[in-house]
Coordinates of C-alpha atoms in Angstrom, one line a residue:
M1 CA -4.0 -17.0 -18.7
N2 CA -7.8 -16.5 -19.1
A3 CA -9.9 -18.5 -16.7
R4 CA -12.7 -19.0 -19.1
H5 CA -12.0 -22.0 -21.3
D6 CA -14.4 -24.8 -20.6
H7 CA -17.5 -23.8 -22.5
N8 CA -20.6 -25.8 -22.5
E9 CA -23.2 -25.6 -25.2
E10 CA -25.4 -23.3 -23.2
S11 CA -22.6 -20.7 -22.6
K12 CA -23.0 -17.5 -24.6
K13 CA -20.3 -16.4 -27.0
N14 CA -18.2 -13.3 -26.5
V15 CA -19.1 -10.5 -28.9
I16 CA -16.5 -8.1 -30.3
I17 CA -17.4 -5.1 -32.6
L18 CA -14.4 -3.3 -34.2
V19 CA -15.3 0.0 -35.9
L20 CA -12.6 1.2 -38.2
D21 CA -13.4 4.9 -38.2
T22 CA -13.8 6.3 -41.7
F23 CA -13.3 2.9 -43.5
R24 CA -15.1 3.1 -46.9
A25 CA -16.2 0.1 -48.9
K26 CA -14.7 1.7 -52.0
E27 CA -11.2 0.8 -50.6
F28 CA -12.2 -2.8 -49.7
E29 CA -10.8 -4.3 -52.9
V30 CA -7.4 -3.2 -51.6
A31 CA -8.1 -4.3 -48.0
A32 CA -9.4 -7.7 -49.3
D33 CA -5.8 -8.6 -50.3
L34 CA -4.4 -7.9 -46.8
P35 CA -3.8 -11.0 -44.6
T36 CA -6.3 -10.4 -41.8
F37 CA -9.1 -9.2 -43.9
S38 CA -8.4 -12.1 -46.4
S39 CA -8.6 -14.6 -43.5
L40 CA -11.9 -13.1 -42.3
R41 CA -13.3 -13.2 -45.8
E42 CA -12.3 -16.8 -46.3
N43 CA -13.5 -18.1 -43.0
G44 CA -16.4 -15.8 -42.1
A45 CA -19.1 -13.9 -43.9
T46 CA -18.8 -10.7 -45.9
F47 CA -21.7 -8.4 -46.5
E48 CA -21.1 -6.6 -49.8
N49 CA -24.0 -4.2 -49.5
A50 CA -23.7 -2.7 -46.0
F51 CA -24.6 0.9 -45.4
T52 CA -24.4 3.2 -42.5
A53 CA -27.3 5.3 -41.3
A54 CA -25.3 8.6 -41.1
P55 CA -22.1 9.9 -42.7
W56 CA -20.2 10.8 -39.6
T57 CA -19.1 9.4 -36.3
L58 CA -21.6 10.6 -33.7
P59 CA -24.9 9.7 -35.3
S60 CA -23.5 6.6 -36.9
H61 CA -22.3 5.1 -33.6
A62 CA -25.6 6.1 -32.0
S63 CA -27.4 4.1 -34.7
L64 CA -25.0 1.1 -34.2
F65 CA -25.6 1.1 -30.4
T66 CA -29.4 1.7 -30.5
G67 CA -30.6 0.2 -33.7
L68 CA -32.3 3.5 -34.5
H69 CA -31.9 6.1 -37.2
S70 CA -30.8 9.7 -36.5
S71 CA -34.4 11.1 -36.6
S72 CA -35.3 8.7 -33.9
H73 CA -32.3 8.7 -31.5
G74 CA -31.7 12.4 -31.9
A75 CA -27.9 12.5 -31.9
N76 CA -26.8 14.8 -34.7
A77 CA -24.9 18.0 -35.5
G78 CA -27.8 20.0 -34.0
H79 CA -27.8 18.0 -30.8
K80 CA -24.4 16.4 -30.2
H81 CA -25.3 13.9 -27.6
L82 CA -27.0 10.4 -27.4
A83 CA -29.9 11.2 -25.1
E84 CA -30.8 8.9 -22.2
G85 CA -34.0 7.6 -23.7
P86 CA -33.0 4.8 -26.0
V87 CA -31.6 1.5 -24.6
T88 CA -28.1 0.7 -25.9
L89 CA -26.6 -2.6 -26.9
A90 CA -24.1 -2.5 -24.1
E91 CA -26.9 -2.1 -21.6
V92 CA -28.6 -5.2 -23.0
F93 CA -25.4 -7.2 -22.9
R94 CA -24.6 -6.2 -19.3
S95 CA -28.1 -7.0 -18.1
N96 CA -27.7 -10.4 -19.6
G97 CA -24.6 -11.3 -17.7
Y98 CA -21.9 -10.0 -20.0
E99 CA -18.8 -8.0 -18.9
T100 CA -18.9 -4.9 -21.1
V101 CA -15.8 -3.0 -22.2
A102 CA -15.2 -0.2 -24.6
V103 CA -11.9 1.2 -26.0
S104 CA -12.3 4.5 -27.9
N105 CA -9.8 6.5 -29.9
N106 CA -12.3 9.1 -31.1
T107 CA -13.4 11.9 -28.8
W108 CA -17.0 11.7 -30.0
I109 CA -17.3 8.2 -28.6
S110 CA -17.0 8.9 -24.9
E111 CA -19.1 9.2 -21.9
E112 CA -19.4 12.9 -22.5
F113 CA -21.5 12.3 -25.6
G114 CA -23.7 9.6 -24.1
F115 CA -21.8 6.5 -25.1
G116 CA -20.7 5.2 -21.7
R117 CA -24.1 3.7 -20.8
G118 CA -24.0 0.0 -20.2
F119 CA -20.2 -0.3 -20.1
D120 CA -18.4 -1.7 -17.0
E121 CA -15.2 -0.1 -18.3
F122 CA -14.7 2.7 -20.9
R123 CA -11.1 3.3 -21.9
K124 CA -10.2 6.5 -23.7
T125 CA -6.8 6.1 -25.3
W126 CA -6.1 9.9 -25.3
Q127 CA -5.7 9.7 -21.6
Y128 CA -3.0 7.8 -19.7
V129 CA -5.0 8.0 -16.5
Q130 CA -8.7 7.9 -17.1
S131 CA -10.2 11.2 -16.0
D132 CA -12.9 13.8 -16.7
V133 CA -10.3 16.5 -16.9
D134 CA -8.2 16.8 -20.0
L135 CA -5.1 19.0 -19.9
G136 CA -3.9 17.8 -23.3
R137 CA -5.5 20.9 -24.7
I138 CA -2.9 23.1 -23.0
A139 CA -0.1 20.9 -24.2
R140 CA -1.3 21.3 -27.7
T141 CA -2.3 25.0 -27.8
E142 CA 0.2 26.8 -25.6
E143 CA 4.0 27.2 -25.7
G144 CA 6.8 28.1 -23.3
I145 CA 5.9 30.2 -20.3
A146 CA 2.2 30.4 -21.4
K147 CA 2.0 26.6 -21.3
L148 CA 3.3 26.5 -17.7
T149 CA 1.1 29.4 -16.6
A150 CA -2.0 27.8 -18.1
L151 CA -1.1 24.4 -16.7
G152 CA -0.8 25.9 -13.2
R153 CA -4.1 27.6 -13.5
E154 CA -5.9 24.4 -14.5
L155 CA -4.3 22.2 -11.9
V156 CA -6.8 23.2 -9.3
T157 CA -9.4 21.1 -11.2
G158 CA -9.5 17.5 -10.1
N159 CA -6.4 15.5 -9.3
P160 CA -3.2 17.5 -10.1
L161 CA -1.0 14.4 -10.6
V162 CA -3.5 12.8 -12.9
N163 CA -3.8 16.1 -14.9
V164 CA -0.1 16.6 -15.3
T165 CA 0.4 12.9 -16.3
N166 CA -2.3 13.2 -19.0
A167 CA -1.0 16.5 -20.3
I168 CA 2.5 15.0 -20.7
Y169 CA 1.1 11.8 -22.3
G170 CA -1.0 13.8 -24.8
Q171 CA 1.9 16.0 -25.7
F172 CA 4.8 13.6 -25.9
V173 CA 3.7 10.0 -25.9
R174 CA 0.3 9.3 -27.4
K175 CA 0.9 9.8 -31.1
Q176 CA 4.5 8.7 -31.2
Y177 CA 3.5 5.6 -33.2
D178 CA -0.1 5.8 -34.4
D179 CA -3.6 7.1 -33.7
G180 CA -4.1 4.7 -30.8
A181 CA -4.3 1.2 -32.2
K182 CA -1.1 0.0 -30.6
Q183 CA -2.1 1.3 -27.2
T184 CA -5.5 -0.1 -27.7
N185 CA -4.2 -3.6 -28.3
E186 CA -1.7 -3.4 -25.4
W187 CA -4.5 -2.4 -23.1
I188 CA -6.8 -5.2 -24.4
E189 CA -4.0 -7.7 -23.9
T190 CA -3.6 -6.7 -20.3
W191 CA -7.3 -6.7 -19.6
L192 CA -7.9 -10.1 -21.4
T193 CA -4.9 -11.9 -19.8
E194 CA -5.6 -10.7 -16.3
R195 CA -9.4 -11.1 -16.2
T196 CA -10.7 -13.8 -14.0
D197 CA -14.4 -13.2 -14.8
S198 CA -15.9 -16.4 -16.1
S199 CA -18.8 -14.6 -17.9
P200 CA -18.7 -13.8 -21.6
F201 CA -17.6 -10.3 -22.6
F202 CA -18.8 -7.7 -25.0
L203 CA -15.9 -5.6 -26.3
F204 CA -16.4 -2.5 -28.5
V205 CA -13.4 -0.8 -30.1
N206 CA -13.1 2.3 -32.2
Y207 CA -9.9 2.4 -34.2
L208 CA -9.1 5.8 -35.6
E209 CA -6.3 5.3 -38.1
P210 CA -8.2 5.8 -41.4
H211 CA -9.4 9.2 -40.2
L212 CA -7.8 12.4 -41.3
E213 CA -5.0 13.2 -40.9
Y214 CA -3.4 10.2 -42.6
H215 CA 0.1 9.5 -41.2
P216 CA 0.7 5.8 -41.5
P217 CA 4.0 4.3 -40.4
K218 CA 6.6 4.8 -43.1
E219 CA 7.0 1.1 -44.0
F220 CA 3.3 0.8 -44.7
A221 CA 3.1 4.0 -46.7
E222 CA 5.9 2.9 -48.9
R223 CA 4.0 -0.2 -49.9
F224 CA 1.3 2.0 -51.5
L225 CA 3.0 5.2 -52.6
P226 CA 4.1 5.6 -56.3
S227 CA 7.8 4.7 -56.7
D228 CA 8.7 8.3 -57.5
I229 CA 7.1 9.8 -54.4
S230 CA 9.0 9.6 -51.1
Y231 CA 7.4 9.2 -47.7
E232 CA 8.6 12.7 -46.8
E233 CA 7.1 14.2 -50.0
A234 CA 3.8 12.4 -49.3
M235 CA 3.6 13.8 -45.7
D236 CA 4.0 17.3 -47.1
V237 CA 0.8 17.0 -49.2
P238 CA -1.9 19.3 -47.7
Q239 CA -4.6 17.5 -45.6
D240 CA -6.8 20.5 -45.0
A241 CA -10.2 19.3 -45.9
W242 CA -12.0 22.5 -45.2
G243 CA -9.5 24.6 -47.1
Y244 CA -10.0 22.3 -50.1
I245 CA -13.8 22.5 -49.9
A246 CA -13.6 26.3 -49.6
G247 CA -11.2 26.6 -52.5
T248 CA -8.4 28.2 -50.4
V249 CA -6.1 25.1 -50.7
E250 CA -5.2 23.8 -54.2
M251 CA -4.9 20.1 -54.6
S252 CA -3.7 18.4 -57.8
E253 CA -4.9 15.0 -58.9
Q254 CA -1.5 13.7 -57.9
D255 CA -1.9 15.2 -54.4
L256 CA -5.3 13.5 -54.0
E257 CA -3.9 10.1 -55.3
I258 CA -1.1 10.4 -52.7
L259 CA -3.7 10.9 -50.0
R260 CA -5.6 7.9 -51.2
C261 CA -2.3 5.9 -51.0
L262 CA -1.8 7.1 -47.4
Y263 CA -5.4 6.2 -46.5
R264 CA -4.9 2.7 -47.9
A265 CA -1.6 2.4 -45.9
E266 CA -3.6 3.3 -42.7
I267 CA -6.0 0.5 -43.5
A268 CA -3.1 -1.9 -44.1
Y269 CA -1.6 -1.0 -40.8
L270 CA -4.9 -1.6 -39.1
D271 CA -5.1 -5.0 -40.8
Q272 CA -1.9 -5.9 -39.0
Q273 CA -3.2 -4.6 -35.7
I274 CA -6.5 -6.5 -36.0
G275 CA -4.4 -9.6 -36.9
E276 CA -2.5 -9.1 -33.6
L277 CA -5.8 -8.9 -31.7
K278 CA -7.1 -12.1 -33.4
A279 CA -3.8 -13.9 -32.4
L280 CA -4.3 -12.7 -28.8
L281 CA -7.8 -14.1 -28.8
E282 CA -6.5 -17.4 -30.1
E283 CA -3.7 -17.6 -27.5
Q284 CA -6.3 -17.0 -24.8
N285 CA -8.6 -19.7 -26.2
E286 CA -11.3 -17.2 -26.9
W287 CA -11.4 -16.9 -30.7
E288 CA -13.6 -19.9 -31.2
D289 CA -16.0 -18.6 -28.6
T290 CA -16.3 -15.1 -30.1
L291 CA -18.5 -13.4 -32.6
F292 CA -16.2 -11.0 -34.4
V293 CA -17.6 -8.0 -36.3
V294 CA -15.5 -5.6 -38.3
T295 CA -17.1 -2.6 -40.0
G296 CA -16.7 1.2 -40.7
D297 CA -18.9 3.9 -39.1
H298 CA -18.8 5.8 -42.4
G299 CA -16.6 6.3 -45.4
E300 CA -14.5 9.2 -46.8
N301 CA -14.2 11.6 -49.7
I302 CA -10.7 12.1 -50.9
G303 CA -11.5 14.4 -53.8
D304 CA -14.6 12.5 -54.6
H305 CA -17.5 14.7 -55.6
G306 CA -15.2 17.7 -55.1
L307 CA -15.2 17.0 -51.3
M308 CA -12.7 15.9 -48.6
D309 CA -13.4 14.3 -45.2
H310 CA -16.9 12.9 -44.5
Q311 CA -19.5 15.7 -44.5
Y312 CA -22.0 17.6 -46.6
C313 CA -23.3 14.6 -48.7
L314 CA -24.9 11.2 -48.7
Y315 CA -23.0 9.6 -51.6
D316 CA -21.9 6.0 -51.3
T317 CA -18.3 7.1 -50.7
L318 CA -19.6 7.9 -47.2
L319 CA -22.5 5.5 -46.8
H320 CA -21.2 2.2 -48.2
V321 CA -19.0 0.5 -45.6
P322 CA -17.3 -2.9 -45.2
L323 CA -18.9 -5.5 -42.9
L324 CA -17.1 -8.7 -42.0
T325 CA -18.4 -11.2 -39.5
H326 CA -16.9 -14.3 -38.1
G327 CA -18.2 -16.9 -35.6
G328 CA -21.3 -18.9 -34.9
E329 CA -23.4 -19.0 -38.1
F330 CA -21.1 -16.6 -39.9
T331 CA -18.5 -18.9 -41.2
G332 CA -17.5 -20.6 -44.4
G333 CA -16.4 -17.7 -46.5
R334 CA -19.9 -16.7 -47.5
E335 CA -20.4 -13.5 -49.5
I336 CA -23.9 -12.0 -49.0
D337 CA -25.4 -9.4 -51.4
D338 CA -28.5 -8.5 -49.3
L339 CA -28.9 -4.9 -48.3
V340 CA -28.0 -4.5 -44.6
Q341 CA -27.5 -1.5 -42.4
L342 CA -25.4 -0.8 -39.2
T343 CA -28.8 -0.5 -37.4
D344 CA -29.2 -4.2 -38.2
I345 CA -26.1 -5.3 -36.3
A346 CA -27.6 -5.1 -32.8
P347 CA -30.6 -7.4 -33.4
T348 CA -28.4 -9.8 -35.4
L349 CA -25.9 -10.2 -32.5
L350 CA -28.7 -10.8 -30.0
D351 CA -30.1 -13.5 -32.3
A352 CA -26.6 -15.0 -32.5
V353 CA -26.1 -15.3 -28.8
G354 CA -29.8 -16.1 -27.9
I355 CA -30.7 -12.9 -26.0
E356 CA -34.4 -12.0 -26.2
A357 CA -34.4 -8.4 -24.9
P358 CA -38.0 -7.7 -26.0
E359 CA -38.0 -4.1 -24.9
F360 CA -34.8 -3.4 -26.9
R361 CA -36.1 -5.2 -29.9
D362 CA -39.3 -3.2 -29.8
Q363 CA -37.3 0.0 -29.8
M364 CA -35.1 -0.9 -32.8
Q365 CA -35.6 0.0 -36.4
G366 CA -33.0 -2.4 -37.5
R367 CA -33.8 -5.9 -38.6
S368 CA -31.7 -9.0 -37.9
F369 CA -29.8 -10.6 -40.8
H370 CA -28.9 -13.7 -38.8
P371 CA -29.5 -16.8 -41.0
D372 CA -32.1 -18.2 -38.6
A373 CA -34.0 -14.9 -38.2
D374 CA -37.5 -14.8 -39.6
T375 CA -37.0 -11.4 -41.2
E376 CA -37.2 -10.6 -44.9
P377 CA -34.2 -9.0 -46.6
R378 CA -34.3 -5.3 -46.8
E379 CA -35.7 -3.7 -50.0
Y380 CA -34.3 -0.3 -49.0
A381 CA -31.5 1.3 -46.9
F382 CA -32.0 4.8 -45.4
A383 CA -29.6 7.5 -44.4
E384 CA -29.9 10.9 -42.8
Y385 CA -27.6 13.9 -42.5
M386 CA -29.6 16.1 -40.1
A387 CA -27.5 19.3 -40.2
P388 CA -24.2 20.4 -41.8
Q389 CA -21.2 19.7 -39.6
P390 CA -19.2 21.9 -39.5
S391 CA -21.8 24.7 -39.9
M392 CA -21.2 27.5 -42.4
D393 CA -20.4 29.8 -39.5
A394 CA -17.8 27.5 -38.2
L395 CA -16.3 27.0 -41.7
E396 CA -16.2 30.8 -42.2
K397 CA -14.3 31.2 -38.9
R398 CA -11.8 28.7 -40.1
V399 CA -11.2 29.7 -43.7
G400 CA -12.7 33.2 -44.2
D401 CA -15.1 34.1 -47.0
L402 CA -16.7 31.1 -48.7
P403 CA -17.4 30.7 -52.4
D404 CA -21.1 30.9 -53.1
G405 CA -21.2 27.2 -54.1
V406 CA -20.2 26.1 -50.6
Y407 CA -23.4 27.5 -49.2
E408 CA -25.3 24.8 -51.1
Y409 CA -24.1 22.5 -48.4
D410 CA -26.1 24.4 -45.8
R411 CA -28.9 21.9 -45.6
S412 CA -30.0 18.6 -44.2
L413 CA -30.2 15.5 -46.4
R414 CA -32.1 12.2 -46.5
A415 CA -31.5 9.2 -48.8
I416 CA -33.2 6.0 -49.8
R417 CA -31.4 3.3 -51.7
S418 CA -32.2 0.0 -53.2
T419 CA -29.7 -2.3 -54.9
E420 CA -30.4 -0.5 -58.1
W421 CA -31.6 3.1 -57.4
K422 CA -30.7 5.9 -55.0
Y423 CA -32.6 9.1 -54.3
I424 CA -31.3 12.0 -52.2
R425 CA -33.4 14.9 -51.0
G426 CA -32.2 18.1 -49.4
S427 CA -34.1 20.5 -47.1
N428 CA -33.2 23.2 -49.7
G429 CA -35.3 21.5 -52.3
S430 CA -32.4 19.7 -54.0
E431 CA -33.0 16.3 -55.5
E432 CA -30.7 13.6 -56.9
L433 CA -31.4 10.3 -58.5
Y434 CA -28.8 7.7 -59.5
N435 CA -28.9 4.3 -61.0
V436 CA -26.3 3.0 -58.7
A437 CA -26.2 -0.4 -60.4
D438 CA -25.0 1.2 -63.6
D439 CA -23.4 4.3 -62.2
P440 CA -21.8 3.4 -58.9
E441 CA -19.8 6.7 -58.9
E442 CA -23.1 8.6 -58.7
S443 CA -22.0 10.9 -61.5
E444 CA -25.2 11.3 -63.6
N445 CA -28.3 12.8 -61.8
L446 CA -31.4 11.3 -63.5
V447 CA -34.0 13.4 -61.6
K448 CA -35.3 15.0 -64.8
A449 CA -34.9 11.9 -67.0
N450 CA -36.9 9.6 -64.7
P451 CA -39.6 11.5 -62.7
E452 CA -41.6 8.3 -62.2
K453 CA -38.7 6.7 -60.2
V454 CA -38.3 10.0 -58.3
A455 CA -41.9 10.0 -57.3
E456 CA -41.8 6.3 -56.3
L457 CA -38.7 6.6 -54.1
E458 CA -39.8 10.0 -52.6
S459 CA -43.1 8.5 -51.6
T460 CA -41.4 5.4 -50.0
L461 CA -39.0 7.7 -48.1
D462 CA -41.9 9.8 -46.8
D463 CA -43.8 6.7 -45.7
W464 CA -40.7 5.5 -43.8
L465 CA -40.3 8.9 -42.1
Q466 CA -43.9 8.8 -41.0
S467 CA -43.6 5.2 -39.6
F468 CA -41.8 6.1 -36.4
D469 CA -41.6 8.7 -33.6
H470 CA -39.0 11.4 -34.1
A471 CA -36.8 12.6 -31.3
D472 CA -37.6 16.1 -30.0
A473 CA -33.9 16.8 -29.0
D474 CA -32.8 20.1 -30.4
G475 CA -30.5 22.9 -29.5
T476 CA -26.8 22.8 -28.7
V477 CA -25.3 20.5 -26.1
S478 CA -22.6 21.9 -23.8
M479 CA -19.2 20.3 -23.8
R480 CA -15.9 21.0 -22.1
D481 CA -13.5 23.3 -23.8
E482 CA -10.8 20.6 -23.9
T483 CA -13.2 18.4 -25.7
K484 CA -13.9 21.1 -28.3
E485 CA -10.2 21.5 -28.8
R486 CA -9.7 17.7 -29.3
L487 CA -12.5 17.6 -31.8
E488 CA -10.9 20.5 -33.7
D489 CA -7.7 18.5 -33.7
L490 CA -9.7 15.8 -35.6
G491 CA -11.0 18.4 -38.0
Y492 CA -14.5 18.7 -36.5
L493 CA -15.1 22.4 -36.3
Q494 CA -17.8 23.5 -33.9

């Protein structure tokens, strides 16, 4: 049983951030009917207009941890690493007496890419024994004698027993049930029930289930699939995002709807897993002493805008994410319409637990949305897509010759959004303007119809870009071959 039960008024609350990788707000009306999300909505606070700062995992998490946008923290497709410069939220919590723990199911979110800073413990669920060497690549890419030969060659690196254990785990055990949520919760249960530290804790979790490929447990899938589609038929539907974008894989509208059903089933499964985590916190007498945050790092396109996965655009399908909070001042079932960004979570949490951290606050571009903060609500949200990921070269290597239209994606993008309007500008000179209040699907580009609004938003975007120092990080970042292989498994082509 946890030793930390007797809290006085001065003791700081625990803080938990759960990132549901690839969880888009567009699906939240479905999620809102699920028991755990419903309970959080009814008893916490829901932010209806929450937006990420970037449309994919690496830069979005970097923004969450630093309170900075991509141009400032420098982690993007052109520089795949969170550099040492910015202070991270975990570092602030640790320096203020918190035990800091992370559990990641996504390869991008690991020490290798700069996310270990400030964490006392960083658990990677794709390894049974935590190690810098990952032989799971061999288990996935070699067969028969070649597998044994390659394994023997690599055993000289690091601890042979650890390496073999992790290779077997990656091949035969890890994905027997899900994308890591079950193992994550089991590990958290062991950690939480055995800890004797009386200090508060900061726990960060990345759950991967809503990410491609979608393969929810059968009983969850069958709740969402059309009655005339079996689970086996659903799992045969192609999930090749890059083939779809390049036009080499044909997808019918029914195929796409089946994928949407599988995606919703993944979210329903995570609702159950988060409910189990909440029950554990209650059993350990920690729930009432915990600030609990659930969000997505970005959304997903499932045929939307002719795209799959979460690249090549800054539409709300990728930028608009759910944000649920519970604990402290975030109670009572409040629904808040103010614009907020993931960059705003860090200063809000510091306000909620009474941490000053002046250096960190000076660094951040985010603004607190805590009820007691003396900040004005946002007028605009900003987002950046600094370089295409995967690059056109990587896409060509994967699918061959590309249709001319695909090369339009070979550009960077920036967006500015109010509650009514959204303007997107590309480095190739492209411009898009949408009245998102009337056209939430962003289907009618109003650039030519409303040049005054274009000029106004472009000027505001430029003013914002000139208001802060930009990172000078550029060029490629080296990563281990096994990490590249694992990222390709997730559909991230290098």
